[in-house]
Amino acid sequence: MNRNPHRLWGGRFTEPPAEAMRRFHDSFPFDRRLYAHDIRGSIAYARALARAGLLTSEEAEQIVAGLAQVREEFEQGTFVPASEDEDIHTAVERRLHELIGEVAGKLHTGRSRNDQVATDTRLYLLEEAIPTVEAGLRELQAALVQQAQAHPQALMPGYTHLQRAQPLLFAHWLLSHFWPLQRDRERLADCRRRTAVLPLGSGALAGTPFPIDREALAQELGFRAVSPNSLDAVADRDYIAEFLFVAALIGVHLSRLAEDLILFSTAEFGFVTLADAYSTGSSLMPQKKNPDSLELTRGKSGRLLGDLVTLLAVLKGTPSGYNKDFQEDKEPLFDAVETLALTLPVVAGAVATMTVHEERMAAALDEAMLATDLADYLVEKGLPFRQAHQIVGQVVREAAETGVPLSQLPLACYRAIHPAFAADLYRVFDAARSVARRRAVGGTAPEAVREQIRQAEALLASEMPAPE
Ligand code: ARG
């Protein structure tokens, strides 16, 4: 009994699915967002069937026109789902059948939902997910570069272990958050390369018995290659795992930037003030202005990590070929894309609009942060660095014990500790000088940072590498 010809299976079944089973099993509520990709894949497939002589060109044109109408209904919001629409593939085919009749039944020749869903998901990544995330990354990178250009001279304390370490240019700190995002964009390009491999034409698992020109199909759909093994092609979800890893790592990068800015915006630091537009208030304490945009960014990174772990746990231990477990790949994927689509513009906006307090950053510098420069001074006088480190340690202790800052300690004190110290040692106590000396590539000197900005701008202007 197959009361409903538009279920894609059912010939051998005597009972419809239980209501609980249907609710459990149906993916239409979340995979309907693949409609444009599903229809695009089907239009290309109808043409491939015609080229293979399995459809007349009239039939193919009927199918293509019908599919275009189904797409229009989704776009206009007039598509009416039916109870048997278990997934987007079923829904589109059911509606196509209503629109054009029996010829709709020829579209699935040699095709399975297994190669179809893998094709749809890859198209979604290539055409929607990756471009969205890449544009969001670029916007944030641009905001970082723009702030770096607006504050080319500002000095700030640099930290290790969250303890004051050495002076930095504020622009150097900003750009330290540019490069991880650049690597993320490279990772996306790499992920896109492996995503752009076409599974369609693999059938359910064993390949298609029909003379489908898979290369032509790949070209038409914008894939750079065809999958070399049908059994692998229907079960491969590596490209989703790779994307989710990149998304999780972007989450980690955003979280670290957010954490820095949350600290820097406290009264204790006071290095930056977030714009009101990216802050919120307290319902109880009238004076509060909270960096919610950044805290939520930090929180969302947990969710992105979860999406990756969810998928890996779903895939682990599944036997070869397609398994229904794989339907669980979509919600974490969609969640990660939506999360980043929401988060990236907020972080970019918060960075672009924050007020920078150069004087507060300068005031947070202290002379002890120049102790390394003092050791370098002794190195220039010919001492081995290890010994210089030891000697400056004694100077720092002496200064701490007598309560005198390093720059006020008399020359006699210095010379009593080591005779290599001379009157020119006091030149060391200048944070701008310390920064300016670090002019080797990648250092914090203004000229090295200018070079970084130049590189960053060139990377922002260049397109993402195309899939080879
Ligand atoms: N909704 C399914 C999924 O997302 C489509 C593939 C169904 N394949 C099957 N053999 N039942 O994985």
Short mmCIF file of C-alpha atoms and ligand atoms in Angstrom, two decimals:
data_model
loop_
_atom_site.label_atom_id
_atom_site.label_comp_id
_atom_site.label_asym_id
_atom_site.label_seq_id
_atom_site.Cartn_x
_atom_site.Cartn_y
_atom_site.Cartn_z
CA MET A 1 0.00 0.00 0.00
CA ASN A 2 1.44 3.29 -1.06
CA ARG A 3 -1.42 5.69 -0.50
CA ASN A 4 0.78 8.62 -1.06
CA PRO A 5 2.76 8.63 -4.28
CA HIS A 6 4.74 11.68 -3.19
CA ARG A 7 6.54 10.04 -0.37
CA LEU A 8 9.86 9.11 -2.00
CA TRP A 9 9.59 5.59 -0.67
CA GLY A 10 6.77 3.48 0.70
CA GLY A 11 6.10 0.90 -2.01
CA ARG A 12 7.03 -1.87 0.37
CA PHE A 13 5.37 -0.39 3.44
CA THR A 14 1.93 -1.31 4.75
CA GLU A 15 1.74 1.41 7.43
CA PRO A 16 2.58 5.10 7.44
CA PRO A 17 5.14 6.32 9.99
CA ALA A 18 3.91 6.88 13.54
CA GLU A 19 3.36 10.51 14.42
CA ALA A 20 6.20 10.39 16.96
CA MET A 21 8.46 8.83 14.34
CA ARG A 22 7.56 11.50 11.83
CA ARG A 23 8.34 14.34 14.22
CA PHE A 24 11.58 12.63 15.17
CA HIS A 25 12.68 11.87 11.67
CA ASP A 26 11.54 14.80 9.54
CA SER A 27 14.26 17.28 8.68
CA PHE A 28 12.14 19.66 6.61
CA PRO A 29 11.77 22.15 9.49
CA PHE A 30 15.51 22.83 9.35
CA ASP A 31 16.69 21.68 5.92
CA ARG A 32 14.11 23.78 4.06
CA ARG A 33 16.70 26.51 4.04
CA LEU A 34 18.57 24.42 1.45
CA TYR A 35 15.76 24.94 -1.06
CA ALA A 36 17.71 27.19 -3.45
CA HIS A 37 20.68 24.83 -3.49
CA ASP A 38 18.47 21.75 -3.84
CA ILE A 39 16.65 23.28 -6.79
CA ARG A 40 19.82 24.53 -8.42
CA GLY A 41 21.27 21.00 -8.17
CA SER A 42 18.09 19.49 -9.60
CA ILE A 43 17.98 21.89 -12.53
CA ALA A 44 21.55 20.97 -13.44
CA TYR A 45 20.72 17.29 -12.96
CA ALA A 46 17.67 17.49 -15.26
CA ARG A 47 19.90 18.96 -17.97
CA ALA A 48 22.48 16.22 -17.39
CA LEU A 49 19.72 13.59 -17.76
CA ALA A 50 18.70 15.20 -21.05
CA ARG A 51 22.31 15.19 -22.28
CA ALA A 52 22.45 11.49 -21.37
CA GLY A 53 19.30 10.83 -23.44
CA LEU A 54 17.20 9.94 -20.38
CA LEU A 55 14.89 12.93 -20.80
CA THR A 56 13.76 14.57 -24.00
CA SER A 57 14.70 18.21 -24.15
CA GLU A 58 11.00 19.04 -23.78
CA GLU A 59 10.74 16.99 -20.61
CA ALA A 60 13.87 18.60 -19.25
CA GLU A 61 12.49 22.07 -19.97
CA GLN A 62 9.20 21.18 -18.27
CA ILE A 63 11.10 20.02 -15.20
CA VAL A 64 13.35 23.09 -15.20
CA ALA A 65 10.38 25.44 -15.49
CA GLY A 66 8.52 23.57 -12.74
CA LEU A 67 11.53 23.73 -10.44
CA ALA A 68 11.87 27.46 -11.10
CA GLN A 69 8.26 27.87 -10.02
CA VAL A 70 8.84 25.88 -6.83
CA ARG A 71 11.79 28.12 -6.07
CA GLU A 72 9.62 31.16 -6.64
CA GLU A 73 7.11 29.81 -4.11
CA PHE A 74 9.84 29.41 -1.50
CA GLU A 75 11.12 32.89 -2.25
CA GLN A 76 7.67 34.49 -2.04
CA GLY A 77 6.86 32.56 1.12
CA THR A 78 3.89 30.92 -0.58
CA PHE A 79 5.21 27.36 -0.51
CA VAL A 80 2.74 25.21 1.42
CA PRO A 81 4.37 22.18 3.04
CA ALA A 82 2.49 18.88 3.07
CA SER A 83 2.57 16.36 5.87
CA GLU A 84 4.60 13.91 3.79
CA ASP A 85 7.38 16.46 3.15
CA GLU A 86 9.91 14.70 5.32
CA ASP A 87 12.80 16.72 3.96
CA ILE A 88 13.54 19.46 1.44
CA HIS A 89 14.23 16.93 -1.32
CA THR A 90 10.83 15.27 -0.85
CA ALA A 91 9.07 18.62 -0.57
CA VAL A 92 10.50 19.97 -3.82
CA GLU A 93 9.76 16.79 -5.73
CA ARG A 94 6.23 16.51 -4.32
CA ARG A 95 5.45 20.07 -5.35
CA LEU A 96 7.05 19.59 -8.75
CA HIS A 97 4.77 16.62 -9.31
CA GLU A 98 1.72 18.70 -8.41
CA LEU A 99 2.82 21.36 -10.87
CA ILE A 100 3.93 19.32 -13.89
CA GLY A 101 2.53 15.84 -13.33
CA GLU A 102 4.10 12.44 -13.99
CA VAL A 103 7.16 13.72 -15.82
CA ALA A 104 8.41 14.97 -12.42
CA GLY A 105 9.01 11.32 -11.55
CA LYS A 106 11.84 11.13 -14.08
CA LEU A 107 14.03 13.65 -12.25
CA HIS A 108 15.27 11.19 -9.67
CA THR A 109 16.59 8.74 -12.32
CA GLY A 110 19.94 7.38 -11.11
CA ARG A 111 19.96 9.83 -8.23
CA SER A 112 19.56 9.18 -4.53
CA ARG A 113 18.90 11.58 -1.72
CA ASN A 114 22.31 10.45 -0.49
CA ASP A 115 24.23 12.11 -3.30
CA GLN A 116 21.63 14.86 -3.47
CA VAL A 117 21.88 15.99 0.15
CA ALA A 118 25.66 15.96 0.04
CA THR A 119 25.53 18.12 -3.10
CA ASP A 120 23.06 20.54 -1.54
CA THR A 121 25.11 20.95 1.62
CA ARG A 122 28.28 21.57 -0.36
CA LEU A 123 26.50 24.17 -2.48
CA TYR A 124 25.20 25.85 0.68
CA LEU A 125 28.75 26.07 2.03
CA LEU A 126 30.22 27.31 -1.24
CA GLU A 127 27.52 29.84 -2.09
CA GLU A 128 26.29 31.00 1.29
CA ALA A 129 28.13 29.92 4.42
CA ILE A 130 31.74 30.49 3.40
CA PRO A 131 31.13 33.86 1.66
CA THR A 132 29.10 35.11 4.65
CA VAL A 133 31.77 34.24 7.18
CA GLU A 134 34.57 35.48 4.96
CA ALA A 135 32.85 38.86 4.52
CA GLY A 136 32.29 39.12 8.27
CA LEU A 137 35.95 38.39 8.98
CA ARG A 138 37.02 40.98 6.46
CA GLU A 139 34.81 43.64 8.03
CA LEU A 140 36.33 43.02 11.45
CA GLN A 141 39.85 43.01 10.03
CA ALA A 142 39.13 46.35 8.35
CA ALA A 143 37.93 47.82 11.67
CA LEU A 144 41.16 46.71 13.38
CA VAL A 145 43.31 48.23 10.62
CA GLN A 146 41.32 51.44 10.67
CA GLN A 147 41.86 51.85 14.45
CA ALA A 148 45.56 51.08 13.99
CA GLN A 149 45.78 53.86 11.40
CA ALA A 150 43.91 56.26 13.68
CA HIS A 151 46.41 55.67 16.52
CA PRO A 152 49.81 55.19 14.92
CA GLN A 153 51.93 56.49 17.84
CA ALA A 154 49.98 55.45 20.97
CA LEU A 155 51.97 53.40 23.47
CA MET A 156 50.51 50.85 25.81
CA PRO A 157 51.78 48.23 28.23
CA GLY A 158 52.12 44.82 26.60
CA TYR A 159 51.29 41.87 28.84
CA THR A 160 52.37 38.32 29.37
CA HIS A 161 50.60 36.32 32.10
CA LEU A 162 48.46 39.46 32.26
CA GLN A 163 51.39 41.17 34.01
CA ARG A 164 52.98 44.29 32.57
CA ALA A 165 55.84 43.09 30.40
CA GLN A 166 57.16 45.51 27.75
CA PRO A 167 55.80 48.61 26.02
CA LEU A 168 53.99 48.13 22.71
CA LEU A 169 52.38 50.31 20.12
CA PHE A 170 48.61 50.11 20.57
CA ALA A 171 48.45 49.59 16.78
CA HIS A 172 50.66 46.52 17.19
CA TRP A 173 48.23 45.08 19.74
CA LEU A 174 45.30 45.77 17.37
CA LEU A 175 47.06 44.02 14.50
CA SER A 176 47.89 41.06 16.71
CA HIS A 177 44.17 40.33 16.38
CA PHE A 178 44.19 40.90 12.60
CA TRP A 179 46.52 38.02 11.75
CA PRO A 180 44.59 35.17 13.41
CA LEU A 181 41.56 36.29 11.38
CA GLN A 182 43.70 36.31 8.25
CA ARG A 183 44.70 32.71 8.94
CA ASP A 184 41.00 31.93 9.41
CA ARG A 185 40.30 33.35 5.96
CA GLU A 186 43.05 31.17 4.54
CA ARG A 187 41.58 28.16 6.31
CA LEU A 188 38.18 28.98 4.81
CA ALA A 189 39.71 29.12 1.33
CA ASP A 190 41.31 25.75 1.95
CA CYS A 191 38.06 24.30 3.25
CA ARG A 192 36.30 25.68 0.17
CA ARG A 193 38.75 23.84 -2.08
CA ARG A 194 37.84 20.47 -0.59
CA THR A 195 34.16 21.37 -0.46
CA ALA A 196 34.11 22.09 -4.19
CA VAL A 197 34.09 18.38 -5.11
CA LEU A 198 30.84 17.12 -6.62
CA PRO A 199 29.16 14.01 -5.10
CA LEU A 200 26.15 14.07 -7.50
CA GLY A 201 26.23 11.08 -9.81
CA SER A 202 27.24 8.72 -7.00
CA GLY A 203 23.73 7.31 -6.61
CA ALA A 204 22.93 5.77 -3.24
CA LEU A 205 26.39 4.27 -2.82
CA ALA A 206 27.54 2.38 -5.90
CA GLY A 207 27.54 5.06 -8.61
CA THR A 208 25.10 5.65 -11.45
CA PRO A 209 24.44 3.11 -14.22
CA PHE A 210 23.42 5.93 -16.58
CA PRO A 211 25.80 7.84 -18.85
CA ILE A 212 25.75 11.03 -16.77
CA ASP A 213 28.57 13.42 -17.65
CA ARG A 214 29.65 14.22 -14.11
CA GLU A 215 32.40 16.58 -15.25
CA ALA A 216 29.91 18.74 -17.11
CA LEU A 217 27.59 18.64 -14.10
CA ALA A 218 30.45 19.76 -11.86
CA GLN A 219 31.26 22.63 -14.17
CA GLU A 220 27.70 23.78 -14.39
CA LEU A 221 27.36 23.81 -10.59
CA GLY A 222 30.73 25.47 -9.95
CA PHE A 223 32.57 22.48 -8.51
CA ARG A 224 36.23 22.13 -9.34
CA ALA A 225 36.27 18.27 -9.42
CA VAL A 226 34.09 15.19 -9.14
CA SER A 227 34.30 12.74 -6.26
CA PRO A 228 36.48 9.72 -7.09
CA ASN A 229 34.57 7.11 -5.03
CA SER A 230 30.78 6.91 -4.80
CA LEU A 231 30.73 5.07 -1.47
CA ASP A 232 32.96 7.71 0.12
CA ALA A 233 31.12 10.55 -1.60
CA VAL A 234 27.77 9.84 0.06
CA ALA A 235 29.30 9.47 3.52
CA ASP A 236 31.95 12.19 3.43
CA ARG A 237 31.18 14.98 5.89
CA ASP A 238 34.80 16.08 6.30
CA TYR A 239 34.08 19.38 4.61
CA ILE A 240 31.48 20.20 7.27
CA ALA A 241 33.84 19.17 10.05
CA GLU A 242 36.54 21.39 8.54
CA PHE A 243 34.19 24.32 8.27
CA LEU A 244 33.05 23.81 11.87
CA PHE A 245 36.64 23.67 13.02
CA VAL A 246 37.34 26.97 11.30
CA ALA A 247 34.16 28.39 12.85
CA ALA A 248 35.19 27.17 16.31
CA LEU A 249 38.64 28.65 15.91
CA ILE A 250 37.14 31.96 14.76
CA GLY A 251 35.08 31.76 17.95
CA VAL A 252 38.25 31.32 19.97
CA HIS A 253 39.88 34.28 18.22
CA LEU A 254 36.86 36.52 18.74
CA SER A 255 36.67 35.45 22.36
CA ARG A 256 40.28 36.43 23.01
CA LEU A 257 39.83 39.81 21.35
CA ALA A 258 36.63 40.32 23.34
CA GLU A 259 38.38 39.41 26.59
CA ASP A 260 41.14 41.96 25.97
CA LEU A 261 38.58 44.67 25.25
CA ILE A 262 36.43 43.77 28.24
CA LEU A 263 39.49 44.25 30.46
CA PHE A 264 40.64 47.38 28.65
CA SER A 265 37.21 48.95 29.09
CA THR A 266 37.14 48.53 32.89
CA ALA A 267 37.64 51.62 35.07
CA GLU A 268 40.87 49.99 36.30
CA PHE A 269 42.38 49.94 32.81
CA GLY A 270 40.38 52.67 31.10
CA PHE A 271 42.22 52.20 27.79
CA VAL A 272 39.04 52.21 25.71
CA THR A 273 35.39 53.16 26.06
CA LEU A 274 32.86 51.15 24.11
CA ALA A 275 30.22 53.10 22.22
CA ASP A 276 26.78 53.09 23.83
CA ALA A 277 25.51 51.35 20.70
CA TYR A 278 27.49 48.24 21.66
CA SER A 279 26.85 48.34 25.41
CA THR A 280 23.87 47.80 27.64
CA GLY A 281 22.79 48.95 31.09
CA SER A 282 21.80 47.34 34.35
CA SER A 283 18.19 47.13 35.48
CA LEU A 284 19.27 47.83 39.06
CA MET A 285 22.45 49.92 39.02
CA PRO A 286 21.86 53.15 37.12
CA GLN A 287 25.56 53.89 36.68
CA LYS A 288 26.39 50.61 34.92
CA LYS A 289 27.46 50.35 31.31
CA ASN A 290 28.24 46.76 30.46
CA PRO A 291 30.26 45.37 27.55
CA ASP A 292 27.53 42.83 26.72
CA SER A 293 28.45 42.75 23.05
CA LEU A 294 31.87 41.40 23.94
CA GLU A 295 30.76 39.14 26.77
CA LEU A 296 28.20 37.52 24.51
CA THR A 297 30.90 37.11 21.87
CA ARG A 298 33.00 35.29 24.45
CA GLY A 299 29.98 33.16 25.33
CA LYS A 300 29.07 32.36 21.71
CA SER A 301 32.48 30.80 21.22
CA GLY A 302 31.39 27.99 23.56
CA ARG A 303 28.49 27.29 21.28
CA LEU A 304 30.75 27.18 18.21
CA LEU A 305 33.03 24.66 19.92
CA GLY A 306 29.90 22.64 20.73
CA ASP A 307 28.82 22.59 17.09
CA LEU A 308 32.15 21.06 16.05
CA VAL A 309 32.11 18.45 18.80
CA THR A 310 28.48 17.57 17.99
CA LEU A 311 29.34 16.75 14.40
CA LEU A 312 32.48 14.77 15.20
CA ALA A 313 30.54 12.73 17.75
CA VAL A 314 27.80 12.04 15.18
CA LEU A 315 30.30 10.81 12.60
CA LYS A 316 32.43 8.70 14.89
CA GLY A 317 31.80 4.97 14.60
CA THR A 318 29.28 5.10 11.73
CA PRO A 319 29.75 2.25 9.25
CA SER A 320 30.68 3.01 5.65
CA GLY A 321 28.09 4.46 3.29
CA TYR A 322 25.25 6.82 4.15
CA ASN A 323 23.65 6.53 7.58
CA LYS A 324 20.70 8.52 8.84
CA ASP A 325 22.92 9.79 11.66
CA PHE A 326 24.31 12.19 9.05
CA GLN A 327 21.07 14.14 9.01
CA GLU A 328 22.35 15.52 12.33
CA ASP A 329 25.10 17.35 10.43
CA LYS A 330 22.88 20.25 9.41
CA GLU A 331 21.74 21.85 12.63
CA PRO A 332 25.25 22.39 14.01
CA LEU A 333 26.31 23.70 10.60
CA PHE A 334 23.43 26.16 10.35
CA ASP A 335 23.89 27.16 13.96
CA ALA A 336 27.57 27.95 13.44
CA VAL A 337 26.88 30.02 10.32
CA GLU A 338 24.07 31.95 12.01
CA THR A 339 26.14 32.50 15.12
CA LEU A 340 29.03 33.95 13.14
CA ALA A 341 26.72 35.97 10.91
CA LEU A 342 25.35 37.60 14.07
CA THR A 343 28.61 37.92 15.97
CA LEU A 344 31.14 39.20 13.43
CA PRO A 345 29.33 42.46 12.57
CA VAL A 346 28.88 43.21 16.29
CA VAL A 347 32.56 42.77 17.07
CA ALA A 348 33.49 44.80 13.99
CA GLY A 349 31.10 47.55 15.08
CA ALA A 350 32.35 47.55 18.67
CA VAL A 351 35.97 47.86 17.49
CA ALA A 352 35.23 50.51 14.87
CA THR A 353 33.29 52.74 17.28
CA MET A 354 35.26 52.42 20.52
CA THR A 355 37.00 55.51 21.90
CA VAL A 356 40.69 55.04 22.59
CA HIS A 357 42.27 56.82 25.56
CA GLU A 358 45.90 57.19 24.57
CA GLU A 359 46.79 59.09 27.77
CA ARG A 360 45.41 56.29 29.99
CA MET A 361 47.48 53.72 28.15
CA ALA A 362 50.60 55.88 28.42
CA ALA A 363 49.97 56.39 32.14
CA ALA A 364 49.88 52.63 32.66
CA LEU A 365 53.47 52.26 31.45
CA ASP A 366 56.07 52.02 34.18
CA GLU A 367 59.84 52.01 34.19
CA ALA A 368 60.10 48.44 35.39
CA MET A 369 58.83 47.45 31.95
CA LEU A 370 62.15 48.76 30.60
CA ALA A 371 64.27 46.39 32.67
CA THR A 372 64.84 44.22 29.59
CA ASP A 373 66.07 47.30 27.74
CA LEU A 374 68.50 47.89 30.57
CA ALA A 375 69.82 44.34 30.19
CA ASP A 376 70.11 44.94 26.42
CA TYR A 377 72.12 48.08 27.26
CA LEU A 378 74.66 45.91 29.12
CA VAL A 379 74.72 43.49 26.19
CA GLU A 380 75.70 46.40 23.97
CA LYS A 381 78.51 47.08 26.43
CA GLY A 382 79.74 43.55 25.72
CA LEU A 383 78.25 41.48 28.55
CA PRO A 384 76.62 38.10 27.84
CA PHE A 385 72.83 38.40 28.11
CA ARG A 386 72.57 35.86 30.94
CA GLN A 387 74.93 37.93 33.08
CA ALA A 388 73.20 41.18 32.10
CA HIS A 389 69.85 39.70 33.18
CA GLN A 390 71.34 38.77 36.56
CA ILE A 391 72.82 42.23 37.08
CA VAL A 392 69.62 44.06 36.18
CA GLY A 393 67.82 41.75 38.59
CA GLN A 394 70.07 43.11 41.34
CA VAL A 395 69.33 46.68 40.20
CA VAL A 396 65.59 46.03 40.32
CA ARG A 397 65.90 44.59 43.83
CA GLU A 398 67.95 47.56 45.00
CA ALA A 399 65.34 49.94 43.55
CA ALA A 400 62.51 48.01 45.22
CA GLU A 401 64.29 47.91 48.60
CA THR A 402 65.11 51.63 48.60
CA GLY A 403 61.78 52.60 47.07
CA VAL A 404 63.48 54.57 44.30
CA PRO A 405 62.42 54.16 40.66
CA LEU A 406 65.08 52.74 38.32
CA SER A 407 65.55 56.06 36.55
CA GLN A 408 66.22 57.87 39.87
CA LEU A 409 68.76 55.40 41.21
CA PRO A 410 72.12 57.26 41.30
CA LEU A 411 74.83 56.24 38.88
CA ALA A 412 77.05 55.28 41.84
CA CYS A 413 74.50 52.65 42.86
CA TYR A 414 74.49 51.25 39.35
CA ARG A 415 78.28 51.23 39.15
CA ALA A 416 78.55 49.56 42.53
CA ILE A 417 76.51 46.70 41.07
CA HIS A 418 78.50 46.61 37.82
CA PRO A 419 81.14 48.94 36.37
CA ALA A 420 79.81 48.56 32.82
CA PHE A 421 77.03 51.00 33.70
CA ALA A 422 77.77 54.56 32.56
CA ALA A 423 75.91 57.88 32.52
CA ASP A 424 74.26 57.05 29.18
CA LEU A 425 72.24 54.30 30.88
CA TYR A 426 69.41 56.75 31.69
CA ARG A 427 68.53 56.99 28.00
CA VAL A 428 66.98 53.55 28.40
CA PHE A 429 64.04 54.91 30.43
CA ASP A 430 61.97 55.98 27.50
CA ALA A 431 59.15 53.70 26.35
CA ALA A 432 59.01 55.30 22.89
CA ARG A 433 62.70 54.58 22.42
CA SER A 434 62.21 50.98 23.55
CA VAL A 435 59.44 50.51 21.02
CA ALA A 436 61.32 52.27 18.21
CA ARG A 437 64.29 49.91 18.62
CA ARG A 438 62.15 46.88 17.80
CA ARG A 439 62.20 47.53 14.11
CA ALA A 440 63.01 44.05 12.82
CA VAL A 441 60.16 42.60 10.72
CA GLY A 442 57.21 41.74 12.95
CA GLY A 443 58.36 44.03 15.77
CA THR A 444 56.44 46.85 17.43
CA ALA A 445 58.49 49.80 16.08
CA PRO A 446 56.37 52.37 14.23
CA GLU A 447 58.11 51.65 10.93
CA ALA A 448 57.61 47.88 11.31
CA VAL A 449 53.96 48.45 12.21
CA ARG A 450 53.54 50.71 9.18
CA GLU A 451 54.79 47.81 7.07
CA GLN A 452 52.29 45.49 8.78
CA ILE A 453 49.47 47.89 7.99
CA ARG A 454 50.60 48.00 4.38
CA GLN A 455 50.51 44.20 4.18
CA ALA A 456 47.17 44.03 5.97
CA GLU A 457 45.61 46.51 3.55
CA ALA A 458 46.88 44.56 0.56
CA LEU A 459 45.37 41.36 1.97
CA LEU A 460 42.06 43.09 2.60
CA ALA A 461 41.95 44.37 -0.95
CA SER A 462 42.77 40.99 -2.51
CA GLU A 463 40.11 38.43 -3.28
CA MET A 464 39.93 35.10 -1.54
CA PRO A 465 41.91 32.64 -3.67
CA ALA A 466 39.61 30.81 -6.09
CA PRO A 467 39.31 27.02 -5.81
CA GLU A 468 41.93 25.42 -8.09
N1 ARG B 1 17.22 14.28 5.08
C1 ARG B 1 18.27 13.37 4.80
C2 ARG B 1 19.60 13.89 5.39
O1 ARG B 1 19.65 15.03 5.67
C3 ARG B 1 18.41 13.21 3.33
C4 ARG B 1 19.07 11.93 2.92
C5 ARG B 1 18.14 10.80 3.16
N2 ARG B 1 18.71 9.56 2.67
C6 ARG B 1 18.19 8.40 3.03
N3 ARG B 1 18.78 7.34 2.53
N4 ARG B 1 17.17 8.30 3.83
O2 ARG B 1 20.55 13.17 5.58
#
